[in-house]
Short mmCIF file of C-alpha atoms in Angstrom, two decimals:
data_model
loop_
_atom_site.label_atom_id
_atom_site.label_comp_id
_atom_site.label_asym_id
_atom_site.label_seq_id
_atom_site.Cartn_x
_atom_site.Cartn_y
_atom_site.Cartn_z
CA MET A 1178 98.87 51.28 -126.72
CA LYS A 1179 101.18 51.25 -123.76
CA ILE A 1180 104.89 51.45 -124.57
CA MET A 1181 106.97 48.98 -122.50
CA THR A 1182 109.85 50.32 -120.49
CA ARG A 1183 113.33 48.86 -121.05
CA ARG A 1184 113.05 46.85 -117.85
CA GLU A 1185 109.64 45.46 -118.78
CA ARG A 1186 110.96 44.41 -122.22
CA TRP A 1187 113.83 42.58 -120.55
CA VAL A 1188 111.48 40.73 -118.17
CA TRP A 1189 109.16 39.86 -121.07
CA ARG A 1190 112.06 38.48 -123.18
CA ALA A 1191 113.45 36.50 -120.23
CA THR A 1192 110.02 34.97 -119.60
CA LEU A 1193 109.64 34.00 -123.25
CA ALA A 1194 113.15 32.48 -123.32
CA GLY A 1195 112.40 30.58 -120.13
CA VAL A 1196 109.15 29.13 -121.51
CA ALA A 1197 110.88 28.16 -124.79
CA GLY A 1198 113.70 26.56 -122.83
CA ILE A 1199 111.27 24.54 -120.74
CA LEU A 1200 109.43 23.45 -123.89
CA VAL A 1201 112.70 22.37 -125.58
CA LEU A 1202 113.70 20.53 -122.42
CA LEU A 1203 110.37 18.72 -122.25
CA VAL A 1204 110.53 17.66 -125.92
CA TRP A 1205 114.14 16.53 -125.58
CA GLN A 1206 113.32 14.53 -122.43
CA ASN A 1207 110.36 12.88 -124.14
CA VAL A 1208 112.42 11.93 -127.19
CA THR A 1209 115.29 10.66 -125.09
CA THR A 1210 113.00 8.63 -122.85
CA ARG A 1211 111.37 7.02 -125.88
CA ARG A 1212 114.73 6.33 -127.49
CA ILE A 1213 116.10 4.82 -124.28
CA ALA A 1214 112.95 2.73 -123.91
CA SER A 1215 113.19 1.47 -127.48
CA ILE A 1216 116.90 0.66 -127.11
CA ALA A 1217 116.19 -1.13 -123.82
CA GLN A 1218 113.38 -3.09 -125.47
CA ALA A 1219 115.62 -3.96 -128.39
CA ILE A 1220 118.38 -5.13 -126.06
CA SER A 1221 116.00 -7.16 -123.93
CA SER A 1222 114.42 -8.90 -126.92
CA SER A 1223 116.76 -8.72 -129.88
CA ASP A 1224 114.68 -11.47 -131.55
CA SER A 1225 111.79 -9.10 -132.00
CA ILE A 1226 113.70 -6.70 -134.24
CA ILE A 1227 112.32 -7.21 -137.71
CA PRO A 1228 114.91 -6.60 -140.42
CA ASN A 1229 113.70 -4.10 -142.98
CA GLU A 1230 113.12 -4.77 -146.66
CA SER A 1231 116.56 -3.39 -147.45
CA SER A 1232 118.27 -6.17 -145.46
CA PHE A 1233 115.98 -8.72 -147.14
CA CYS A 1234 116.90 -7.37 -150.57
CA GLU A 1235 120.62 -6.93 -150.03
CA ALA A 1236 121.52 -9.81 -147.71
CA PRO A 1237 118.49 -12.13 -147.56
CA HIS A 1238 120.30 -15.17 -146.19
CA ARG A 1239 121.69 -13.12 -143.33
CA ALA A 1240 118.35 -11.40 -142.64
CA ILE A 1241 116.40 -14.66 -142.62
CA CYS A 1242 118.87 -17.12 -141.14
CA ARG A 1243 120.93 -15.17 -138.61
CA ARG A 1244 117.96 -14.23 -136.51
CA GLY A 1245 117.75 -15.94 -133.13
CA GLY A 1246 114.01 -16.28 -132.68
CA PRO A 1247 111.23 -17.16 -135.06
CA PHE A 1248 109.55 -14.79 -137.51
CA THR A 1249 105.84 -14.32 -137.05
CA ASP A 1250 103.39 -13.84 -139.87
CA PRO A 1251 99.61 -13.73 -139.44
CA THR A 1252 99.36 -17.46 -140.20
CA GLY A 1253 102.01 -18.62 -137.70
CA THR A 1254 105.71 -19.29 -137.18
CA VAL A 1255 108.33 -21.83 -138.23
CA ARG A 1256 110.82 -23.47 -135.92
CA ARG A 1257 113.77 -25.06 -137.63
CA ASP A 1258 115.28 -27.03 -134.81
CA VAL A 1259 114.52 -30.24 -133.00
CA SER A 1260 111.62 -28.72 -131.03
CA GLY A 1261 108.93 -30.37 -133.18
CA GLU A 1262 110.48 -33.81 -132.81
CA VAL A 1263 111.05 -33.37 -129.08
CA LYS A 1264 107.42 -32.28 -128.65
CA ALA A 1265 106.15 -35.27 -130.65
CA LEU A 1266 108.35 -37.67 -128.68
CA ARG A 1267 107.04 -36.26 -125.39
CA MET A 1268 103.46 -36.66 -126.57
CA TYR A 1269 104.23 -40.27 -127.49
CA GLU A 1270 105.92 -40.93 -124.15
CA GLU A 1271 102.89 -39.59 -122.30
CA ILE A 1272 100.60 -41.90 -124.24
CA VAL A 1273 102.87 -44.93 -123.69
CA ARG A 1274 103.27 -44.27 -119.95
CA GLY A 1275 99.62 -43.50 -119.45
CA ASN A 1276 98.49 -46.67 -121.20
CA PRO A 1277 101.05 -49.42 -120.49
CA ASP A 1278 98.61 -52.20 -121.32
CA TRP A 1279 98.01 -50.98 -124.89
CA ASP A 1280 99.88 -52.34 -127.90
CA ARG A 1281 101.89 -50.37 -130.41
CA GLU A 1282 99.01 -49.90 -132.84
CA GLN A 1283 96.89 -48.35 -130.10
CA TRP A 1284 99.69 -45.98 -129.01
CA ASP A 1285 100.30 -44.91 -132.61
CA GLU A 1286 96.60 -44.35 -133.19
CA ALA A 1287 96.36 -42.15 -130.09
CA LEU A 1288 99.42 -40.12 -131.15
CA VAL A 1289 98.15 -39.67 -134.68
CA ARG A 1290 94.81 -38.38 -133.39
CA LYS A 1291 96.64 -35.83 -131.23
CA ILE A 1292 98.91 -34.58 -134.01
CA TYR A 1293 96.95 -34.91 -137.24
CA THR A 1294 93.94 -32.99 -135.98
CA ALA A 1295 91.07 -32.10 -138.30
CA GLU A 1296 92.21 -28.47 -138.30
CA ARG A 1297 95.82 -29.30 -139.25
CA VAL A 1298 94.72 -31.77 -141.92
CA LYS A 1299 92.37 -29.17 -143.38
CA ARG A 1300 95.25 -26.68 -143.65
CA VAL A 1301 97.43 -29.27 -145.39
CA ARG A 1302 94.64 -30.13 -147.85
CA MET A 1303 94.05 -26.43 -148.56
CA ALA A 1304 97.74 -25.88 -149.25
CA GLU A 1305 97.90 -29.04 -151.35
CA SER A 1306 94.99 -27.90 -153.47
CA PHE A 1307 96.55 -24.46 -153.99
CA VAL A 1308 99.93 -25.96 -154.91
CA ARG A 1309 98.46 -28.47 -157.38
CA LYS A 1310 96.34 -25.81 -159.09
CA THR A 1311 99.24 -23.37 -159.36
CA ILE A 1312 101.66 -25.94 -160.80
CA LYS A 1313 99.01 -27.19 -163.24
CA ARG A 1314 98.26 -23.63 -164.35
CA TRP A 1315 101.99 -23.06 -164.89
CA ILE A 1316 102.24 -26.18 -167.07
CA GLN A 1317 99.08 -25.42 -169.05
CA LYS A 1318 99.92 -21.80 -169.83
CA GLN A 1319 103.28 -22.61 -171.43
CA PRO A 1320 103.59 -21.98 -175.16
CA VAL A 1321 104.63 -24.85 -177.46
CA ARG A 1322 108.22 -23.60 -177.57
CA ILE A 1323 108.44 -24.45 -173.83
CA PHE A 1324 106.29 -27.61 -173.51
CA SER A 1325 104.77 -29.60 -176.37
CA LYS A 1326 101.26 -31.02 -175.98
CA ALA A 1327 102.68 -34.46 -175.21
CA GLU A 1328 105.06 -33.02 -172.63
CA LYS A 1329 102.23 -31.15 -170.94
CA ARG A 1330 100.19 -34.35 -170.82
CA LEU A 1331 103.11 -36.24 -169.29
CA LEU A 1332 103.72 -33.64 -166.59
CA LEU A 1333 100.04 -33.18 -165.71
CA THR A 1334 99.40 -36.92 -165.50
CA ARG A 1335 102.47 -37.37 -163.36
CA LEU A 1336 101.34 -34.63 -160.98
CA ASP A 1337 97.87 -36.16 -160.70
CA THR A 1338 99.36 -39.54 -159.80
CA VAL A 1339 101.00 -38.30 -156.61
CA VAL A 1340 98.92 -38.97 -153.51
CA VAL A 1341 99.45 -36.81 -150.44
CA GLU A 1342 99.10 -39.45 -147.74
CA LEU A 1343 98.02 -38.38 -144.29
CA PRO A 1344 97.09 -40.53 -141.36
CA ILE A 1345 94.36 -41.03 -139.74
CA PRO A 1346 94.32 -44.04 -139.37
CA ALA A 1347 97.91 -44.61 -138.25
CA SER A 1348 98.12 -47.64 -140.53
CA VAL A 1349 98.48 -45.25 -143.52
CA TYR A 1350 102.12 -44.93 -142.42
CA GLY A 1351 102.21 -48.57 -141.32
CA ASP A 1352 105.55 -49.13 -143.05
CA ALA A 1353 107.09 -45.98 -141.53
CA ARG A 1354 105.66 -45.67 -138.04
CA GLU A 1355 108.66 -43.67 -136.85
CA LEU A 1356 107.42 -40.86 -139.11
CA PHE A 1357 104.82 -39.72 -136.58
CA THR A 1358 107.58 -38.20 -134.45
CA LYS A 1359 109.75 -36.94 -137.36
CA SER A 1360 109.71 -33.60 -139.14
CA ASP A 1361 110.31 -35.07 -142.61
CA VAL A 1362 108.17 -34.06 -145.56
CA PHE A 1363 109.11 -36.05 -148.62
CA TYR A 1364 108.13 -37.38 -152.00
CA GLU A 1365 108.84 -41.01 -152.81
CA ARG A 1366 108.08 -43.87 -155.11
CA ASP A 1367 107.15 -46.94 -153.10
CA ALA A 1368 108.14 -50.52 -153.88
CA ASP A 1369 105.15 -50.93 -156.19
CA GLY A 1370 105.89 -47.73 -158.08
CA HIS A 1371 103.14 -45.65 -156.42
CA LEU A 1372 103.98 -41.98 -156.00
CA ARG A 1373 103.29 -40.44 -152.65
CA LEU A 1374 104.06 -37.48 -150.47
CA ARG A 1375 104.19 -37.95 -146.73
CA ILE A 1376 104.27 -35.49 -143.86
CA GLY A 1377 105.89 -36.31 -140.54
CA GLY A 1378 103.93 -35.44 -137.41
CA ALA A 1379 106.71 -33.28 -135.94
CA TYR A 1380 106.61 -31.02 -139.01
CA LEU A 1381 103.01 -30.11 -138.24
CA LEU A 1382 104.00 -29.24 -134.68
CA ALA A 1383 107.00 -27.11 -135.70
CA ALA A 1384 105.90 -25.33 -138.88
CA LYS A 1385 102.69 -23.44 -138.39
CA SER A 1386 103.10 -20.81 -141.09
CA TYR A 1387 100.89 -21.45 -144.12
CA PHE A 1388 103.57 -19.95 -146.38
CA ASN A 1389 106.07 -22.57 -145.24
CA LEU A 1390 103.53 -25.32 -145.82
CA VAL A 1391 102.96 -24.09 -149.37
CA PHE A 1392 106.69 -23.87 -150.16
CA THR A 1393 107.37 -27.29 -148.63
CA LEU A 1394 104.51 -29.06 -150.42
CA ALA A 1395 105.34 -27.31 -153.69
CA HIS A 1396 108.98 -28.38 -153.44
CA GLU A 1397 108.05 -32.01 -152.81
CA LEU A 1398 105.31 -32.13 -155.45
CA ALA A 1399 107.71 -30.55 -157.95
CA HIS A 1400 109.94 -33.60 -157.50
CA SER A 1401 107.29 -35.69 -159.24
CA ILE A 1402 108.02 -33.78 -162.47
CA ASP A 1403 111.67 -32.86 -161.93
CA PRO A 1404 114.29 -33.52 -164.64
CA CYS A 1405 115.57 -36.66 -162.89
CA GLU A 1406 112.11 -38.14 -162.45
CA VAL A 1407 111.44 -37.55 -166.16
CA LEU A 1408 114.78 -39.13 -167.04
CA TYR A 1409 113.94 -42.09 -164.79
CA LEU A 1410 110.71 -42.56 -166.76
CA GLY A 1411 112.73 -42.70 -169.94
CA GLU A 1412 110.98 -39.58 -171.22
CA GLU A 1413 112.29 -36.26 -172.39
CA VAL A 1414 111.16 -32.70 -171.78
CA ARG A 1415 113.28 -30.54 -174.06
CA TYR A 1416 112.90 -27.33 -172.07
CA TYR A 1417 114.43 -28.95 -168.99
CA LYS A 1418 117.81 -29.15 -170.74
CA ARG A 1419 117.83 -25.40 -171.25
CA LEU A 1420 116.63 -24.84 -167.70
CA VAL A 1421 119.28 -27.08 -166.13
CA ALA A 1422 121.96 -25.45 -168.29
CA CYS A 1423 120.87 -22.10 -166.84
CA PHE A 1424 120.93 -23.53 -163.30
CA ILE A 1425 124.54 -24.57 -163.87
CA HIS A 1426 125.48 -21.32 -165.59
CA SER A 1427 123.99 -19.31 -162.71
CA GLY A 1428 125.87 -21.34 -160.14
CA TRP A 1429 122.67 -22.70 -158.59
CA VAL A 1430 123.74 -26.24 -159.53
CA GLU A 1431 127.39 -26.78 -158.70
CA SER A 1432 129.32 -27.83 -161.79
CA ARG A 1433 131.48 -30.50 -160.24
CA LYS A 1434 133.87 -32.61 -162.24
CA ASP A 1435 132.43 -35.84 -160.87
CA ARG A 1436 128.80 -34.78 -161.39
CA VAL A 1437 126.78 -37.37 -163.26
CA GLU A 1438 123.34 -36.14 -164.27
CA CYS A 1439 120.72 -37.42 -161.82
CA ARG A 1440 123.13 -39.97 -160.38
CA THR A 1441 126.20 -38.67 -158.63
CA ARG A 1442 126.66 -35.34 -156.89
CA ASP A 1443 124.00 -33.68 -159.02
CA GLN A 1444 121.80 -30.94 -157.59
CA SER A 1445 119.59 -30.33 -160.62
CA ALA A 1446 116.49 -32.12 -159.23
CA GLU A 1447 116.67 -30.18 -155.96
CA VAL A 1448 117.23 -26.86 -157.68
CA PHE A 1449 114.31 -27.52 -160.03
CA ALA A 1450 112.06 -28.34 -157.06
CA ASP A 1451 113.12 -25.11 -155.31
CA TRP A 1452 112.70 -23.07 -158.50
CA LEU A 1453 109.14 -24.30 -159.09
CA ALA A 1454 108.26 -23.99 -155.39
CA VAL A 1455 109.39 -20.36 -155.49
CA GLN A 1456 106.89 -19.63 -158.24
CA VAL A 1457 104.07 -21.25 -156.28
CA THR A 1458 105.13 -19.38 -153.13
CA HIS A 1459 105.20 -16.11 -155.06
CA ALA A 1460 101.59 -16.79 -156.06
CA VAL A 1461 100.48 -17.44 -152.48
CA LEU A 1462 102.36 -14.40 -151.18
CA GLN A 1463 100.70 -12.23 -153.82
CA THR A 1464 97.27 -13.57 -152.93
CA LEU A 1465 97.39 -13.57 -149.14
CA THR A 1466 99.61 -10.64 -148.19
CA LYS A 1467 97.64 -7.86 -149.90
CA ASN A 1468 96.48 -6.39 -146.60
CA TYR A 1469 99.61 -7.19 -144.61
CA ASP A 1470 101.76 -4.42 -143.18
CA GLN A 1471 105.48 -4.51 -143.99
CA THR A 1472 106.39 -6.47 -140.84
CA ALA A 1473 103.81 -9.17 -141.54
CA LEU A 1474 104.83 -9.32 -145.21
CA LEU A 1475 108.50 -9.78 -144.37
CA GLY A 1476 107.52 -12.40 -141.78
CA ALA A 1477 105.57 -14.31 -144.44
CA VAL A 1478 108.48 -14.11 -146.89
CA ALA A 1479 110.98 -15.28 -144.27
CA ASN A 1480 108.76 -18.10 -143.01
CA SER A 1481 108.34 -19.48 -146.52
CA VAL A 1482 111.97 -20.61 -146.53
CA ARG A 1483 112.98 -20.35 -142.89
CA ASP A 1484 113.59 -24.09 -142.62
CA LEU A 1485 116.12 -24.03 -145.46
CA CYS A 1486 118.62 -22.16 -143.27
CA GLN A 1487 120.10 -25.28 -141.79
CA GLN A 1488 121.85 -27.65 -144.14
CA GLU A 1489 122.02 -31.33 -143.44
CA GLU A 1490 125.56 -32.33 -142.65
CA SER A 1491 127.35 -35.17 -144.32
CA TRP A 1492 127.66 -38.28 -142.27
CA GLU A 1493 130.41 -40.78 -142.90
CA GLU A 1494 130.81 -40.22 -146.61
CA LEU A 1495 127.11 -40.42 -147.30
CA ASP A 1496 126.64 -38.26 -150.38
CA LEU A 1497 124.28 -35.63 -149.03
CA ASP A 1498 125.39 -32.60 -150.99
CA TRP A 1499 122.68 -32.75 -153.63
CA HIS A 1500 120.89 -29.82 -152.01
CA PRO A 1501 122.50 -26.50 -152.91
CA SER A 1502 123.78 -24.42 -149.99
CA PRO A 1503 121.15 -22.50 -147.96
CA GLU A 1504 122.72 -19.29 -149.24
CA VAL A 1505 122.10 -20.24 -152.89
CA ARG A 1506 118.59 -21.48 -152.12
CA ILE A 1507 117.54 -18.39 -150.18
CA ARG A 1508 119.54 -15.59 -151.79
CA SER A 1509 119.60 -16.65 -155.43
CA ILE A 1510 116.65 -18.95 -156.05
CA PHE A 1511 114.08 -17.56 -153.61
CA LEU A 1512 114.92 -13.90 -153.16
CA GLY A 1513 116.37 -13.63 -156.65
CA HIS A 1514 112.84 -14.16 -158.03
CA PRO A 1515 111.78 -10.88 -159.63
CA GLY A 1516 108.17 -11.15 -158.43
CA ILE A 1517 109.12 -11.68 -154.80
CA ARG A 1518 111.66 -8.85 -154.96
CA ARG A 1519 108.98 -6.56 -156.38
CA LEU A 1520 106.55 -7.64 -153.66
CA ILE A 1521 108.89 -6.52 -150.88
CA GLN A 1522 109.82 -3.42 -152.88
CA CYS A 1523 113.48 -4.15 -153.53
CA LYS A 1524 115.04 -1.35 -155.54
CA LYS A 1525 117.17 -3.75 -157.56
CA VAL A 1526 114.85 -6.35 -159.03
CA TYR A 1527 116.95 -8.41 -161.38
CA PRO A 1528 120.09 -10.03 -160.05
CA ALA A 1529 123.26 -9.53 -162.06
CA LYS A 1530 123.07 -12.82 -163.98
CA GLY A 1531 119.32 -12.73 -164.53
CA TYR A 1532 116.85 -15.28 -163.20
CA CYS A 1533 116.57 -18.74 -164.78
CA GLY A 1534 113.42 -19.71 -166.63
CA MET A 1535 112.06 -16.20 -167.09
CA ASP A 1536 110.66 -17.34 -170.45
CA SER A 1537 108.38 -19.81 -168.68
CA ILE A 1538 107.59 -17.63 -165.67
CA GLY A 1539 106.28 -14.86 -167.89
CA MET B 772 143.46 -60.24 -167.96
CA LYS B 773 145.35 -62.16 -165.24
CA SER B 774 146.19 -58.95 -163.45
CA LEU B 775 142.53 -57.98 -163.54
CA PHE B 776 141.54 -61.26 -161.85
CA PHE B 777 144.35 -60.76 -159.33
CA LEU B 778 143.11 -57.25 -158.59
CA LEU B 779 139.56 -58.50 -158.17
CA ALA B 780 140.71 -61.30 -155.86
CA VAL B 781 142.67 -58.84 -153.73
CA LEU B 782 139.68 -56.53 -153.54
CA VAL B 783 137.32 -59.33 -152.53
CA LEU B 784 139.75 -60.70 -149.94
CA SER B 785 140.58 -57.31 -148.48
CA ASN B 786 136.88 -56.63 -148.12
CA CYS B 787 136.22 -59.88 -146.32
CA ALA B 788 139.35 -60.11 -144.20
CA HIS B 789 138.08 -57.79 -141.44
CA VAL B 790 134.49 -58.86 -141.33
CA PRO B 791 133.61 -60.77 -138.19
CA THR B 792 130.11 -62.02 -138.88
CA LYS B 793 127.92 -63.52 -136.18
CA GLU B 794 128.22 -66.85 -137.94
CA SER B 795 132.02 -66.77 -138.05
CA LEU B 796 132.24 -65.74 -134.41
CA LEU B 797 129.81 -68.44 -133.32
CA GLN B 798 131.93 -70.99 -135.15
CA SER B 799 134.91 -70.07 -132.99
CA GLY B 800 132.87 -70.91 -129.88
CA PRO B 801 129.71 -69.58 -128.24
CA THR B 802 131.63 -67.21 -125.96
CA SER B 803 133.37 -65.49 -128.87
CA TRP B 804 130.15 -63.87 -130.08
CA SER B 805 129.05 -63.06 -126.56
CA THR B 806 132.37 -61.39 -125.70
CA ALA B 807 132.64 -59.60 -129.02
CA VAL B 808 129.21 -57.97 -128.69
CA ARG B 809 130.22 -56.38 -125.37
CA ASP B 810 132.58 -54.11 -127.29
CA SER B 811 130.55 -53.11 -130.31
CA GLY B 812 128.47 -50.38 -131.87
CA VAL B 813 125.77 -49.89 -134.46
CA GLU B 814 125.06 -46.75 -136.45
CA VAL B 815 122.41 -46.20 -139.05
CA GLY B 816 121.95 -42.88 -140.81
CA TYR B 817 119.54 -41.90 -143.54
CA LEU B 818 118.41 -38.83 -145.40
CA ARG B 819 114.71 -38.25 -145.86
CA GLY B 820 113.32 -34.98 -147.22
CA GLN B 821 115.64 -32.34 -145.79
CA ASN B 822 116.61 -34.25 -142.67
CA VAL B 823 119.42 -36.59 -141.74
CA HIS B 824 118.42 -39.08 -139.06
CA ARG B 825 120.84 -41.18 -137.11
CA CYS B 826 120.29 -44.01 -134.69
CA VAL B 827 123.30 -45.07 -132.65
CA ALA B 828 123.58 -48.05 -130.31
CA SER B 829 126.70 -48.94 -128.39
CA ALA B 830 128.05 -51.30 -125.78
CA GLN B 831 130.83 -50.17 -123.52
CA GLY B 832 131.90 -51.38 -120.10
CA GLY B 833 128.71 -53.36 -119.61
CA THR B 834 126.47 -50.36 -120.47
CA PHE B 835 124.18 -50.52 -123.47
CA THR B 836 122.85 -47.27 -124.85
CA LEU B 837 120.64 -46.12 -127.67
CA GLN B 838 120.64 -42.60 -129.11
CA SER B 839 118.60 -40.83 -131.76
CA TYR B 840 119.81 -37.72 -133.63
CA LEU B 841 118.24 -35.22 -136.01
CA ASP B 842 121.05 -33.80 -138.11
CA GLN B 843 123.75 -33.35 -135.47
CA GLU B 844 121.43 -32.78 -132.53
CA LEU B 845 120.73 -35.43 -129.94
CA LEU B 846 117.01 -36.05 -129.64
CA LYS B 847 116.85 -38.86 -127.15
CA LYS B 848 119.11 -41.21 -125.28
CA ALA B 849 118.13 -44.32 -123.34
CA SER B 850 119.75 -47.33 -121.71
CA ILE B 851 118.69 -50.71 -123.00
CA LYS B 852 119.03 -54.20 -121.59
CA GLU B 853 121.97 -56.33 -122.67
CA GLN B 854 119.65 -58.96 -124.08
CA ASP B 855 117.90 -56.34 -126.26
CA TYR B 856 121.22 -55.03 -127.43
CA ARG B 857 122.28 -58.54 -128.47
CA VAL B 858 119.04 -58.93 -130.42
CA LEU B 859 119.72 -55.60 -132.12
CA VAL B 860 123.29 -56.53 -133.11
CA GLY B 861 122.06 -59.90 -134.38
CA ARG B 862 119.45 -58.19 -136.54
CA VAL B 863 121.98 -55.70 -137.91
CA ASP B 864 124.27 -58.63 -138.69
CA ASP B 865 121.40 -60.24 -140.61
CA VAL B 866 120.72 -57.03 -142.56
CA LEU B 867 124.39 -56.69 -143.46
CA SER B 868 124.45 -60.27 -144.64
CA GLN B 869 121.71 -59.54 -147.17
CA LYS B 870 123.23 -59.92 -150.59
CA ASN B 871 121.07 -57.39 -152.38
CA LEU B 872 121.10 -54.57 -149.84
CA GLU B 873 122.74 -52.18 -152.29
CA SER B 874 119.60 -50.87 -153.88
CA SER B 875 118.26 -51.77 -157.24
CA MET B 876 116.55 -48.37 -157.40
CA PRO B 877 118.11 -46.27 -160.13
CA LEU B 878 117.04 -42.99 -158.58
CA CYS B 879 117.52 -42.86 -154.84
CA ARG B 880 116.32 -39.79 -152.96
CA ALA B 881 116.79 -41.24 -149.49
CA PRO B 882 120.20 -42.91 -149.13
CA PHE B 883 121.24 -44.69 -145.95
CA LYS B 884 124.39 -46.07 -144.47
CA LEU B 885 124.49 -48.85 -141.90
CA MET B 886 127.55 -49.65 -139.85
CA LEU B 887 128.36 -52.43 -137.39
CA ARG B 888 131.54 -52.34 -135.35
CA ILE B 889 132.71 -55.34 -133.41
CA GLY B 890 135.93 -54.71 -131.55
CA LYS B 891 138.23 -52.87 -133.93
CA ASP B 892 136.64 -54.23 -137.07
CA SER B 893 133.64 -52.88 -138.83
CA ARG B 894 131.27 -53.68 -141.64
CA SER B 895 129.04 -51.26 -143.47
CA ALA B 896 126.53 -51.09 -146.27
CA ARG B 897 124.77 -48.36 -148.20
CA GLY B 898 121.45 -48.46 -149.91
CA CYS B 899 118.22 -46.70 -150.54
CA TRP B 900 115.89 -46.21 -147.59
CA SER B 901 112.66 -46.57 -149.57
CA ALA B 902 113.82 -49.59 -151.61
CA PRO B 903 112.11 -52.93 -150.99
CA GLU B 904 115.52 -54.40 -150.11
CA SER B 905 115.70 -52.10 -147.07
CA ARG B 906 112.49 -53.36 -145.50
CA GLU B 907 114.28 -55.27 -142.71
CA LEU B 908 116.37 -52.25 -141.83
CA ARG B 909 113.35 -49.95 -141.75
CA ASP B 910 111.56 -52.39 -139.43
CA LEU B 911 114.62 -52.47 -137.20
CA VAL B 912 114.79 -48.66 -136.97
CA GLN B 913 111.07 -48.53 -136.14
CA ASP B 914 111.70 -50.95 -133.27
CA LEU B 915 114.66 -48.91 -132.06
CA GLU B 916 112.63 -45.69 -132.11
CA LEU B 917 110.00 -47.40 -130.00
CA ALA B 918 112.64 -48.78 -127.62
CA LEU B 919 113.76 -45.19 -127.01
CA VAL B 920 110.31 -44.23 -125.82
CA ASP B 921 109.22 -47.42 -124.11
CA THR B 922 112.32 -48.76 -122.38
CA GLU B 923 110.34 -51.63 -120.86
CA LYS B 924 109.43 -53.02 -124.26
CA ARG B 925 111.69 -55.73 -125.62
CA ILE B 926 113.25 -55.34 -129.05
CA PRO B 927 111.64 -58.18 -131.03
CA ASN B 928 113.90 -60.80 -132.53
#
């Protein structure tokens, strides 16, 4: 074995140091380039930054509502602005201008066929079926201490009576033709006492996420069995009293001095509809997001309630404050639900005051 | 008891004192109504589902406009003909003259408010959008929505 001279050792060490230096430089350059690229990408499209589960768990309203652009989940997006209505109006204008010799019925029919396509209607019917089954299962599984047999019968019959009305033909909404270009989804009792749920055409253009469709339909269907609807029927469901008391105690329903149950400045029906819709949404999230990565899962969670971010504003003393604030709806009722918190792996599952109706959620 | 009647009388009178109806204006001469309408405005707002819709029509300086809002955002604005505007104000006047507009529905999920301003005076009514009593108003709003899209179409009387 040849022994290196002092000079050779020095050259050898210098070479090694040089190679190591070059390697370190290359790695550093690569890392820096990537970091710069990612920062540049983030700056250029801040909408695409997906908040992590920690922001969803700690500050859900901020994470879901303060984002500029839409969230994307594998089923679609939700736009909570006027874009759906503007799009529907433009479609209508095109039809009217292109066919000036037609009458109103013909224009409406053409618009309805463009918006309520077979594919969209199929999605609505699928969501409707899921929502009905889930609510029915929830009613049926309750022990007698929650719902008596008679109460179960009342709620199930009531739920079965609601018809989800969808055009085609346009005449289905003959008494509310403006609805084709509106984003309203609502439950109502018509003049003859029939219960129905209607879906504005602009909603179908703006909300493409299946999770939003499920939450929205569940909320509206829940109104058919909410505490105020039951009170209106002159019936009583004992458990509702306990539930509403919890809603008030938790601050979900504002306890105002001038609140008159189901009449004046009372939010209990809306909170009930949200609370039940959250359970149905939890079920759909559990079922459909099994193979989602974290980004897709958070997108699905956000899209479920994305359209609750904006609160309708009072207009000329019209009492519109029967919906709780978006913060209460998203932070406390939706992302306070233990199952949804578990799904997105929140460290803290139960909020400080507990979650209302745990005895019936199971 | 007397004071109660007095109070009621004052309330009724104060409510009616600033209400220029079409009928009352026509009684003061055909030009009164015509002139009054040139400085007027109509606003109807209603809540349905999560949304607040508003339809606003106004006459100012010989211009007649129609606007539609979703929550606070303007969706569409269009000019309408004076004759159409007069028809619209006449129909709103008819709706406001309905005695039973305040809904009989005990549980109202879709409240509305209708307002008609003529000059400095105004009249308004509240009710329930889905109630049978609101049929005329719903028809009117449907016609206004169509007038926003098809500006050539006349608002039916």
